[in-house]
Amino acid sequence: MTNHFVDYQHTDVFLMIGSNSAENHPQSMRWIGKAKRNRGAKLIVVDPRLTKSTVYADIFARHRPGTDIPFLLGIMNYAIQNNLYHKEYVVNYTNASYLVNPEFGFNDGLFSGAGEKNGRVTYDKATWQYQKDGETIKKDPTLKHPNCVFQLLKKHVSRYDIKTVSNITGIPEDVYRKVCETFASTGAPNKSGNIIYAMGITQHTTGTQNVRAIAMLQLLLGNIGRPGGGVNAQRGESNVQGSTDLAMLSHLLPGYLGVPNATKHKNLQDYIERETPASGYWKNKPKFLISLLKAFYGQHAAKENDFCFDLLPKVDGKNRTHMGIFQEMMAGNIKGFLAWGQNPAVGGPGASYERKAMEKLDWLVVVDLFETETAAFWHAPGVNPQNINTEVFLLPAAFSYEKQGTVTNSGRWIQWRYQAVNPPGEAKSDLWIADRLFKAIRKEYQSGGRFPDPILKMNWDYDIPGHDEPDVEKVAVEINGYEIGKNEPLDSFGKLKDDGSTACGMWIYTGYMAVDKDLNVPNCKRRSREDSGLGSFLKYSFSWPLNRRIIYNRCAADMDGNPWDPERALFKWDGNKWICHDVPDFGGGKPPRESGAAPFIMLPEGHGRLFASGPVDGPFPEHYEPMESPTENIISKQQAAPCANVFKGDWAKLAELGDPNYPIVATTHRTIEHYQSGAVTRSCPTLAEIGPYMYVSVSEELAKEKGIKPGDDVWVETARGKIKCKASVLPVVKPLIVNGRKVEIVGMPWCFGYQGIVTGPVANDLVPAVGDGNTSIPESKAFMCNIRKA
Amino acid sequence: MFAAPAAASEVQTAANGNLAAKLTKLKETFTVCSYCGCGCGILLYSDGERIVFAEGDPDHPINEGTLCPKGNGIIDVYNVVNRKHKRRIINPRRITKPLYRAPGAAQWQEISWDEALARIAKRIKKTRDETFEEKDKNGITVNRTTAIGALGSASLDNEENYLLHKMFRALGIINMEHHARL
């Protein structure tokens, strides 16, 4: 989230798309309620289903799964055509005025530079670049030049008029026009619009471009970096923000540093030269990487040996994301697997394939609270344990309040939580398990082995004499960063060095363990409600980076330093200095014209990107149908996402367009009673009792047609498999008119499995193994199925 | 951290100090909810062995004392009420000992931590040593194994994920993912 939950009180119009906050992020709904009551805010909810959130909406737009891009681009088109965008913001804070290579073009669904490799479109991005005069980017602040970003955007989105969007999405024209009017009203300089999203946006083959479309709409309306605005990805787990920051991901090191890649980085110098931009805050990248290497390899890391850069494993260019890993497992290329606090047997796309892949393992280690479906894959229903030769270890872990440490919420607040009780029986904290396991591995390597250096040279010293638990505060200080030879946690990543004199596990958290001088506790342990009136709560916990509550916050004021709305003044230049209600990201001393020249500090060009050459699949979002779709793409002849990642095997089998066996659109969702795959909550009696059954939501029309009554058992079938569950027949889903034809939609929660107090079939067994071209996030939110009475 | 329980003092005030509320005997612990990404503050009340109840922290800026059904049910993970004896017992579904399942076996067997860690370490070493690549085919130093996969977790604390990251990279693991990819 660029903003945070308490800040929602300042919003004028909420656009909630691909998120059911009332069930899955109930606090966000409470703050939306405050904004509605106190400032008359409007709530637009866009969802294929009538949810608990839609009930609270001023406008409910029921759209077909997989049509978010036309929906969002259509609002941009409306705002541009009707002159409702935030002109001053767009001219000064975005790249709207930049001139793009005149060769850039777009034709019938594909951008210039399209080529083909292994049946997939790959782009040469040469024409997606800015025009330059030496090192200076050419601009036209009048926004009239035909090659300027604004004109290119205007032309691109002009195809998404209200009628076309209505045809694709299934939203009636009058409802969609109302959406456009209402959300585009936040283009007025003194209004704030807030876009809230979750997995309904990301779990598509166009997921990255869905998010891009949200960010672009917010730039166009001047809604980023200011109170009540923002691009707010509401995250699904208590610490998924933190675990993402800490890069439990194949392509990253902690703090969003790219992982070394054998095809690009021979050595440290190569990495630094290729990955460090000349301008923008990332020009400090070498300081962050070398401080990370010092945290990892301690005294072994020295200038002479590239700070042990070579000890980090380098990736090989193969897809090592979730689906890529399970495909490799099925192929027999992965022998051992550690499933630490995750349950892919239920949560993974094509989950039945993933369970099958686990049978190929020599050994599997599961670390969890309960015997999850992943731990129990070898005795799942229909599986004969005798046929499975995998050795399985199940290690009992401690729950959140049976240990201490920090978690980072969606709004980037890092909070310390304390231990209430000891873990039951012999269960141990994950910190203890990681520590002891690594020590056990080291012991094995004392007597030799293949290249033991990375293991033996890893800095690992967290013992407290006389204590069983490792020193969690010491780990935290290492993440925070310190000067070598001093134990003081640093208070700013501005103090990190690239000469080996500082160590820092993850630069973006620097300051979270620094001691607050007034409260005398580390920043992440602060619990003071002191506030200057806007709800920034700067003395409550620590918000990365540098306790900043709203990022890109220079945009909260105009070029002269006046807040867009005096009632919600995050910053104001009084002629000599800034009056601040947040931590500025523009250096508190810089006068407004200077700091306003490059407010998007992380980007080399310093301006928000309405046009971006980063994504593999285009500088603008474009509508493509989901890989499985009920209709041809009416906006171009390119049917599906041209750069999507398609995997191999049964789990990637797709229904052809128009296949009469699979005429119904399916989507998945969560419920308030269960958390994720249900691995924890289905073993909790109170939650199991209120969320007992797996079900599929079917429209009243479809139920009538198929002779299904509420509570009947039904089969849901896809090209990958089928599951049996109960039918819920309510106006939760309704058929939509798409391109003139009626399309039925069904929805299924994905929180059930075969373990726990309450059990049910796994919805993810039905999801195809196809993923976004940039991220490989699976397309769980739009696929085709059929349904019949069991 | 263990200040007088807020709820208990409210009860005491309401009863003009005459009521010896059960809560005053309990330890109050601040925690952050383990479920969604809202980050609600929760106060837990325990007697050392059992958690008696949970309430939304009224002083927390985000949830201001409120909680959703999952947050309200958070103590179930640790202890539940035994319906027969009407007493709180450890959630019987929790795994409380390391378990091992041998190839082809139909049952788990309990093993000690020392045994479990030593055996896992041997498996990791064997797989790593058999598959480790110091250099790739172009002669670039890569120091990796592609034969081990690992998932970290959005349910773990930051400090725990950090140690996992260090351990996995030390082993040369590049097949490393978690919830954020899904």
mmCIF file with all atom_site columns, N, CA and C in Angstrom, chain A residues 5-37:
data_model
loop_
_atom_site.group_PDB
_atom_site.id
_atom_site.type_symbol
_atom_site.label_atom_id
_atom_site.label_alt_id
_atom_site.label_comp_id
_atom_site.label_asym_id
_atom_site.label_entity_id
_atom_site.label_seq_id
_atom_site.pdbx_PDB_ins_code
_atom_site.Cartn_x
_atom_site.Cartn_y
_atom_site.Cartn_z
_atom_site.occupancy
_atom_site.B_iso_or_equiv
_atom_site.pdbx_formal_charge
_atom_site.auth_seq_id
_atom_site.auth_comp_id
_atom_site.auth_asym_id
_atom_site.auth_atom_id
_atom_site.pdbx_PDB_model_num
ATOM 1  N N  . PHE A 1 5  ? -4.122  2.042   6.467  1.00 0.00 ? 5  PHE A N  1
ATOM 2  C CA . PHE A 1 5  ? -5.555  1.903   6.762  1.00 0.00 ? 5  PHE A CA 1
ATOM 3  C C  . PHE A 1 5  ? -6.169  3.137   7.422  1.00 0.00 ? 5  PHE A C  1
ATOM 4  N N  . VAL A 1 6  ? -5.480  3.720   8.388  1.00 0.00 ? 6  VAL A N  1
ATOM 5  C CA . VAL A 1 6  ? -6.061  4.856   9.111  1.00 0.00 ? 6  VAL A CA 1
ATOM 6  C C  . VAL A 1 6  ? -6.281  6.036   8.149  1.00 0.00 ? 6  VAL A C  1
ATOM 7  N N  . ASP A 1 7  ? -5.448  6.094   7.115  1.00 0.00 ? 7  ASP A N  1
ATOM 8  C CA . ASP A 1 7  ? -5.540  7.188   6.145  1.00 0.00 ? 7  ASP A CA 1
ATOM 9  C C  . ASP A 1 7  ? -6.814  7.122   5.297  1.00 0.00 ? 7  ASP A C  1
ATOM 10 N N  . TYR A 1 8  ? -7.460  5.955   5.281  1.00 0.00 ? 8  TYR A N  1
ATOM 11 C CA . TYR A 1 8  ? -8.692  5.824   4.482  1.00 0.00 ? 8  TYR A CA 1
ATOM 12 C C  . TYR A 1 8  ? -9.760  6.832   4.903  1.00 0.00 ? 8  TYR A C  1
ATOM 13 N N  . GLN A 1 9  ? -9.643  7.333   6.132  1.00 0.00 ? 9  GLN A N  1
ATOM 14 C CA . GLN A 1 9  ? -10.641 8.309   6.604  1.00 0.00 ? 9  GLN A CA 1
ATOM 15 C C  . GLN A 1 9  ? -10.653 9.581   5.760  1.00 0.00 ? 9  GLN A C  1
ATOM 16 N N  . HIS A 1 10 ? -9.570  9.815   4.971  1.00 0.00 ? 10 HIS A N  1
ATOM 17 C CA . HIS A 1 10 ? -9.473  11.055  4.187  1.00 0.00 ? 10 HIS A CA 1
ATOM 18 C C  . HIS A 1 10 ? -9.943  10.913  2.743  1.00 0.00 ? 10 HIS A C  1
ATOM 19 N N  . THR A 1 11 ? -10.456 9.750   2.392  1.00 0.00 ? 11 THR A N  1
ATOM 20 C CA . THR A 1 11 ? -10.828 9.498   0.990  1.00 0.00 ? 11 THR A CA 1
ATOM 21 C C  . THR A 1 11 ? -12.187 10.107  0.638  1.00 0.00 ? 11 THR A C  1
ATOM 22 N N  . ASP A 1 12 ? -12.286 10.614  -0.603 1.00 0.00 ? 12 ASP A N  1
ATOM 23 C CA . ASP A 1 12 ? -13.587 11.087  -1.110 1.00 0.00 ? 12 ASP A CA 1
ATOM 24 C C  . ASP A 1 12 ? -14.319 9.998   -1.885 1.00 0.00 ? 12 ASP A C  1
ATOM 25 N N  . VAL A 1 13 ? -13.569 9.264   -2.726 1.00 0.00 ? 13 VAL A N  1
ATOM 26 C CA . VAL A 1 13 ? -14.197 8.161   -3.465 1.00 0.00 ? 13 VAL A CA 1
ATOM 27 C C  . VAL A 1 13 ? -13.286 6.934   -3.404 1.00 0.00 ? 13 VAL A C  1
ATOM 28 N N  . PHE A 1 14 ? -13.865 5.814   -2.991 1.00 0.00 ? 14 PHE A N  1
ATOM 29 C CA . PHE A 1 14 ? -13.151 4.541   -2.986 1.00 0.00 ? 14 PHE A CA 1
ATOM 30 C C  . PHE A 1 14 ? -13.540 3.745   -4.225 1.00 0.00 ? 14 PHE A C  1
ATOM 31 N N  . LEU A 1 15 ? -12.528 3.164   -4.861 1.00 0.00 ? 15 LEU A N  1
ATOM 32 C CA . LEU A 1 15 ? -12.807 2.213   -5.935 1.00 0.00 ? 15 LEU A CA 1
ATOM 33 C C  . LEU A 1 15 ? -12.204 0.886   -5.486 1.00 0.00 ? 15 LEU A C  1
ATOM 34 N N  . MET A 1 16 ? -13.067 -0.041  -5.102 1.00 0.00 ? 16 MET A N  1
ATOM 35 C CA . MET A 1 16 ? -12.606 -1.343  -4.620 1.00 0.00 ? 16 MET A CA 1
ATOM 36 C C  . MET A 1 16 ? -12.790 -2.336  -5.755 1.00 0.00 ? 16 MET A C  1
ATOM 37 N N  . ILE A 1 17 ? -11.708 -2.891  -6.229 1.00 0.00 ? 17 ILE A N  1
ATOM 38 C CA . ILE A 1 17 ? -11.790 -3.803  -7.373 1.00 0.00 ? 17 ILE A CA 1
ATOM 39 C C  . ILE A 1 17 ? -10.896 -5.015  -7.110 1.00 0.00 ? 17 ILE A C  1
ATOM 40 N N  . GLY A 1 18 ? -11.498 -6.208  -7.223 1.00 0.00 ? 18 GLY A N  1
ATOM 41 C CA . GLY A 1 18 ? -10.708 -7.409  -6.961 1.00 0.00 ? 18 GLY A CA 1
ATOM 42 C C  . GLY A 1 18 ? -10.375 -7.573  -5.498 1.00 0.00 ? 18 GLY A C  1
ATOM 43 N N  . SER A 1 19 ? -11.228 -7.063  -4.656 1.00 0.00 ? 19 SER A N  1
ATOM 44 C CA . SER A 1 19 ? -11.037 -7.177  -3.217 1.00 0.00 ? 19 SER A CA 1
ATOM 45 C C  . SER A 1 19 ? -12.407 -7.220  -2.558 1.00 0.00 ? 19 SER A C  1
ATOM 46 N N  . ASN A 1 20 ? -12.562 -8.107  -1.598 1.00 0.00 ? 20 ASN A N  1
ATOM 47 C CA . ASN A 1 20 ? -13.788 -8.134  -0.803 1.00 0.00 ? 20 ASN A CA 1
ATOM 48 C C  . ASN A 1 20 ? -13.403 -7.785  0.625  1.00 0.00 ? 20 ASN A C  1
ATOM 49 N N  . SER A 1 21 ? -13.207 -6.498  0.845  1.00 0.00 ? 21 SER A N  1
ATOM 50 C CA . SER A 1 21 ? -12.643 -6.044  2.116  1.00 0.00 ? 21 SER A CA 1
ATOM 51 C C  . SER A 1 21 ? -13.511 -6.403  3.319  1.00 0.00 ? 21 SER A C  1
ATOM 52 N N  . ALA A 1 22 ? -14.817 -6.375  3.152  1.00 0.00 ? 22 ALA A N  1
ATOM 53 C CA . ALA A 1 22 ? -15.684 -6.613  4.309  1.00 0.00 ? 22 ALA A CA 1
ATOM 54 C C  . ALA A 1 22 ? -15.409 -7.994  4.913  1.00 0.00 ? 22 ALA A C  1
ATOM 55 N N  . GLU A 1 23 ? -15.027 -8.948  4.077  1.00 0.00 ? 23 GLU A N  1
ATOM 56 C CA . GLU A 1 23 ? -14.732 -10.277 4.606  1.00 0.00 ? 23 GLU A CA 1
ATOM 57 C C  . GLU A 1 23 ? -13.241 -10.482 4.856  1.00 0.00 ? 23 GLU A C  1
ATOM 58 N N  . ASN A 1 24 ? -12.430 -9.954  3.953  1.00 0.00 ? 24 ASN A N  1
ATOM 59 C CA . ASN A 1 24 ? -11.020 -10.332 4.005  1.00 0.00 ? 24 ASN A CA 1
ATOM 60 C C  . ASN A 1 24 ? -10.092 -9.307  4.633  1.00 0.00 ? 24 ASN A C  1
ATOM 61 N N  . HIS A 1 25 ? -10.552 -8.073  4.733  1.00 0.00 ? 25 HIS A N  1
ATOM 62 C CA . HIS A 1 25 ? -9.800  -7.018  5.428  1.00 0.00 ? 25 HIS A CA 1
ATOM 63 C C  . HIS A 1 25 ? -10.798 -6.143  6.165  1.00 0.00 ? 25 HIS A C  1
ATOM 64 N N  . PRO A 1 26 ? -11.431 -6.710  7.183  1.00 0.00 ? 26 PRO A N  1
ATOM 65 C CA . PRO A 1 26 ? -12.564 -6.014  7.808  1.00 0.00 ? 26 PRO A CA 1
ATOM 66 C C  . PRO A 1 26 ? -12.217 -4.626  8.349  1.00 0.00 ? 26 PRO A C  1
ATOM 67 N N  . GLN A 1 27 ? -10.970 -4.415  8.787  1.00 0.00 ? 27 GLN A N  1
ATOM 68 C CA . GLN A 1 27 ? -10.634 -3.076  9.310  1.00 0.00 ? 27 GLN A CA 1
ATOM 69 C C  . GLN A 1 27 ? -10.703 -2.025  8.209  1.00 0.00 ? 27 GLN A C  1
ATOM 70 N N  . SER A 1 28 ? -10.358 -2.423  7.007  1.00 0.00 ? 28 SER A N  1
ATOM 71 C CA . SER A 1 28 ? -10.397 -1.428  5.941  1.00 0.00 ? 28 SER A CA 1
ATOM 72 C C  . SER A 1 28 ? -11.831 -0.978  5.748  1.00 0.00 ? 28 SER A C  1
ATOM 73 N N  . MET A 1 29 ? -12.762 -1.909  5.902  1.00 0.00 ? 29 MET A N  1
ATOM 74 C CA . MET A 1 29 ? -14.184 -1.572  5.756  1.00 0.00 ? 29 MET A CA 1
ATOM 75 C C  . MET A 1 29 ? -14.624 -0.595  6.845  1.00 0.00 ? 29 MET A C  1
ATOM 76 N N  . ARG A 1 30 ? -14.042 -0.760  8.036  1.00 0.00 ? 30 ARG A N  1
ATOM 77 C CA . ARG A 1 30 ? -14.413 0.131   9.142  1.00 0.00 ? 30 ARG A CA 1
ATOM 78 C C  . ARG A 1 30 ? -13.960 1.567   8.832  1.00 0.00 ? 30 ARG A C  1
ATOM 79 N N  . TRP A 1 31 ? -12.767 1.700   8.243  1.00 0.00 ? 31 TRP A N  1
ATOM 80 C CA . TRP A 1 31 ? -12.277 3.045   7.907  1.00 0.00 ? 31 TRP A CA 1
ATOM 81 C C  . TRP A 1 31 ? -13.027 3.620   6.714  1.00 0.00 ? 31 TRP A C  1
ATOM 82 N N  . ILE A 1 32 ? -13.436 2.770   5.807  1.00 0.00 ? 32 ILE A N  1
ATOM 83 C CA . ILE A 1 32 ? -14.274 3.233   4.699  1.00 0.00 ? 32 ILE A CA 1
ATOM 84 C C  . ILE A 1 32 ? -15.587 3.781   5.272  1.00 0.00 ? 32 ILE A C  1
ATOM 85 N N  . GLY A 1 33 ? -16.122 3.050   6.237  1.00 0.00 ? 33 GLY A N  1
ATOM 86 C CA . GLY A 1 33 ? -17.365 3.479   6.897  1.00 0.00 ? 33 GLY A CA 1
ATOM 87 C C  . GLY A 1 33 ? -17.212 4.853   7.540  1.00 0.00 ? 33 GLY A C  1
ATOM 88 N N  . LYS A 1 34 ? -16.053 5.074   8.159  1.00 0.00 ? 34 LYS A N  1
ATOM 89 C CA . LYS A 1 34 ? -15.819 6.394   8.794  1.00 0.00 ? 34 LYS A CA 1
ATOM 90 C C  . LYS A 1 34 ? -15.815 7.487   7.739  1.00 0.00 ? 34 LYS A C  1
ATOM 91 N N  . ALA A 1 35 ? -15.136 7.211   6.606  1.00 0.00 ? 35 ALA A N  1
ATOM 92 C CA . ALA A 1 35 ? -15.069 8.228   5.551  1.00 0.00 ? 35 ALA A CA 1
ATOM 93 C C  . ALA A 1 35 ? -16.457 8.503   4.987  1.00 0.00 ? 35 ALA A C  1
ATOM 94 N N  . LYS A 1 36 ? -17.266 7.467   4.881  1.00 0.00 ? 36 LYS A N  1
ATOM 95 C CA . LYS A 1 36 ? -18.633 7.644   4.368  1.00 0.00 ? 36 LYS A CA 1
ATOM 96 C C  . LYS A 1 36 ? -19.451 8.515   5.328  1.00 0.00 ? 36 LYS A C  1
ATOM 97 N N  . ARG A 1 37 ? -19.354 8.180   6.605  1.00 0.00 ? 37 ARG A N  1
ATOM 98 C CA . ARG A 1 37 ? -20.145 8.913   7.604  1.00 0.00 ? 37 ARG A CA 1
ATOM 99 C C  . ARG A 1 37 ? -19.657 10.342  7.785  1.00 0.00 ? 37 ARG A C  1
#
